[in-house]
Short mmCIF file of C-alpha atoms in Angstrom, two decimals:
data_model
loop_
_atom_site.label_atom_id
_atom_site.label_comp_id
_atom_site.label_asym_id
_atom_site.label_seq_id
_atom_site.Cartn_x
_atom_site.Cartn_y
_atom_site.Cartn_z
CA MET A 5 -36.74 -74.45 39.14
CA ASN A 6 -37.73 -76.47 36.09
CA THR A 7 -34.27 -77.98 35.75
CA ASN A 8 -34.59 -79.82 39.06
CA LYS A 9 -37.79 -81.49 37.90
CA GLY A 10 -36.15 -82.38 34.60
CA SER A 11 -33.12 -83.89 36.30
CA ARG A 12 -35.36 -86.08 38.49
CA ARG A 13 -37.13 -87.29 35.36
CA LYS A 14 -33.80 -87.99 33.68
CA GLY A 15 -32.63 -89.98 36.72
CA TYR A 16 -35.80 -92.06 36.63
CA ASP A 17 -35.36 -92.73 32.92
CA ARG A 18 -31.79 -93.85 33.56
CA VAL A 19 -32.80 -96.29 36.31
CA ALA A 20 -35.72 -97.61 34.25
CA ARG A 21 -33.39 -98.12 31.28
CA LEU A 22 -30.83 -99.85 33.52
CA ASN A 23 -33.57 -102.13 34.89
CA ARG A 24 -34.53 -103.20 31.36
CA VAL A 25 -30.98 -103.73 30.09
CA LEU A 26 -29.88 -105.49 33.26
CA ARG A 27 -32.89 -107.83 33.08
CA GLU A 28 -31.93 -108.77 29.50
CA VAL A 29 -28.25 -109.34 30.32
CA VAL A 30 -28.99 -111.38 33.46
CA ALA A 31 -31.64 -113.46 31.67
CA GLU A 32 -29.26 -114.24 28.79
CA GLU A 33 -26.49 -115.24 31.19
CA ILE A 34 -28.82 -117.46 33.22
CA GLU A 35 -29.91 -119.13 29.98
CA ARG A 36 -26.24 -119.73 29.10
CA GLU A 37 -25.50 -121.08 32.60
CA ALA A 38 -28.53 -123.40 32.32
CA GLU A 39 -26.65 -125.35 29.64
CA TYR A 40 -24.26 -126.48 32.41
CA ASP A 41 -26.59 -126.48 35.43
CA ASP A 42 -30.00 -128.15 35.08
CA ARG A 43 -31.27 -126.36 38.18
CA LEU A 44 -31.40 -123.13 36.18
CA VAL A 45 -33.76 -124.54 33.55
CA LEU A 46 -37.35 -123.24 33.68
CA LEU A 47 -36.28 -120.03 35.39
CA THR A 48 -37.55 -116.65 34.23
CA VAL A 49 -36.24 -113.23 35.24
CA THR A 50 -39.44 -111.27 35.81
CA GLU A 51 -38.07 -107.92 36.92
CA VAL A 52 -34.94 -106.07 38.00
CA ALA A 53 -35.02 -103.20 40.48
CA VAL A 54 -31.82 -101.15 40.61
CA ASP A 55 -31.46 -98.93 43.68
CA PRO A 56 -31.39 -95.18 42.89
CA ASP A 57 -27.74 -95.03 44.02
CA LEU A 58 -26.98 -97.87 41.56
CA LYS A 59 -25.16 -99.92 44.22
CA ARG A 60 -27.57 -102.86 44.34
CA ALA A 61 -29.95 -104.57 41.97
CA ARG A 62 -32.69 -106.95 43.08
CA VAL A 63 -33.34 -109.59 40.42
CA PHE A 64 -36.80 -111.12 40.74
CA PHE A 65 -37.38 -114.52 39.21
CA ALA A 66 -40.07 -117.12 38.76
CA SER A 67 -39.47 -120.82 38.47
CA LEU A 68 -41.16 -124.18 38.59
CA PRO A 69 -40.25 -125.84 40.84
CA GLN A 70 -39.26 -123.05 43.20
CA ASP A 71 -35.81 -124.39 44.19
CA LYS A 72 -33.61 -122.17 42.07
CA ALA A 73 -32.28 -119.75 44.72
CA GLU A 74 -29.34 -121.98 45.65
CA ALA A 75 -28.31 -122.42 42.02
CA LEU A 76 -28.53 -118.67 41.42
CA ALA A 77 -26.39 -117.99 44.49
CA GLU A 78 -23.74 -120.32 43.10
CA VAL A 79 -23.58 -118.58 39.70
CA ARG A 80 -24.09 -115.01 40.97
CA VAL A 81 -20.40 -114.11 40.63
CA SER A 82 -20.33 -115.36 37.04
CA ILE A 83 -23.49 -113.42 36.19
CA GLN A 84 -22.10 -110.35 37.98
CA HIS A 85 -18.94 -110.58 35.84
CA LYS A 86 -21.01 -110.85 32.65
CA VAL A 87 -23.06 -107.80 33.63
CA ALA A 88 -19.84 -105.86 34.28
CA THR A 89 -18.47 -106.71 30.83
CA GLU A 90 -21.76 -106.11 28.97
CA MET A 91 -22.80 -102.82 30.56
CA ARG A 92 -20.79 -99.64 30.51
CA MET A 93 -21.10 -98.38 34.05
CA LYS A 94 -18.67 -96.91 36.56
CA ARG A 95 -19.78 -99.44 39.11
CA THR A 96 -21.75 -102.63 38.57
CA PRO A 97 -24.63 -103.04 41.01
CA LEU A 98 -24.37 -105.99 43.39
CA LEU A 99 -26.94 -108.56 42.28
CA SER A 100 -29.29 -110.32 44.67
CA PHE A 101 -31.86 -112.88 43.54
CA GLU A 102 -35.35 -113.07 45.01
CA LEU A 103 -38.40 -115.14 44.18
CA ASP A 104 -40.98 -112.80 42.64
CA PRO A 105 -43.60 -112.23 45.38
CA SER A 106 -46.28 -111.26 42.86
CA LEU A 107 -46.47 -114.87 41.67
CA GLU A 108 -47.30 -116.17 45.14
CA ALA A 109 -49.86 -113.40 45.57
CA GLY A 110 -51.40 -114.38 42.22
CA GLU A 111 -51.61 -118.01 43.32
CA LYS A 112 -53.41 -116.96 46.52
CA ILE A 113 -55.91 -114.90 44.52
CA ASP A 114 -56.52 -117.85 42.18
CA ALA A 115 -57.15 -120.13 45.17
CA ILE A 116 -59.64 -117.65 46.63
CA LEU A 117 -61.44 -117.33 43.29
CA ARG A 118 -61.64 -121.12 42.97
CA ARG A 119 -63.15 -121.36 46.47
CA VAL A 120 -65.67 -118.62 45.67
CA ALA A 121 -66.61 -120.32 42.40
CA LYS A 122 -66.98 -123.67 44.16
CA THR A 123 -69.14 -122.11 46.89
CA GLY A 124 -71.27 -120.46 44.21
CA GLN A 125 -71.75 -123.77 42.39
CA GLU A 126 -72.75 -125.50 45.63
CA ALA A 127 -75.29 -122.75 46.36
CA ASP A 128 -76.75 -123.09 42.84
CA GLY A 129 -77.09 -126.85 43.35
CA ASP A 130 -79.26 -126.44 46.47
#
């Protein structure tokens, strides 16, 4: 009974470890690719989420300006190859790149806070 719980924990640790290592490898390869493609400059890998079955990995990124998706799509195969050579896995997860949604949510919260602060200042001025 206890072994099942332990194996679930071990599986989680493996995926968490893969997320960390994959984020490092992808970030390093994007940095290398940026030497040849200016569109990849000012791009940060914020998180990697590997599916539990290890078949896919969602790579979340942040960038200014937010026009990096096309460049990442063009170098995905190269990055995928680098991941395959750097990591010792039976199967390399298929990479997909997505703009990190938490950044947009943070920007919305900042805008709301600025409006609230401005409204508060206007009320104090009355």
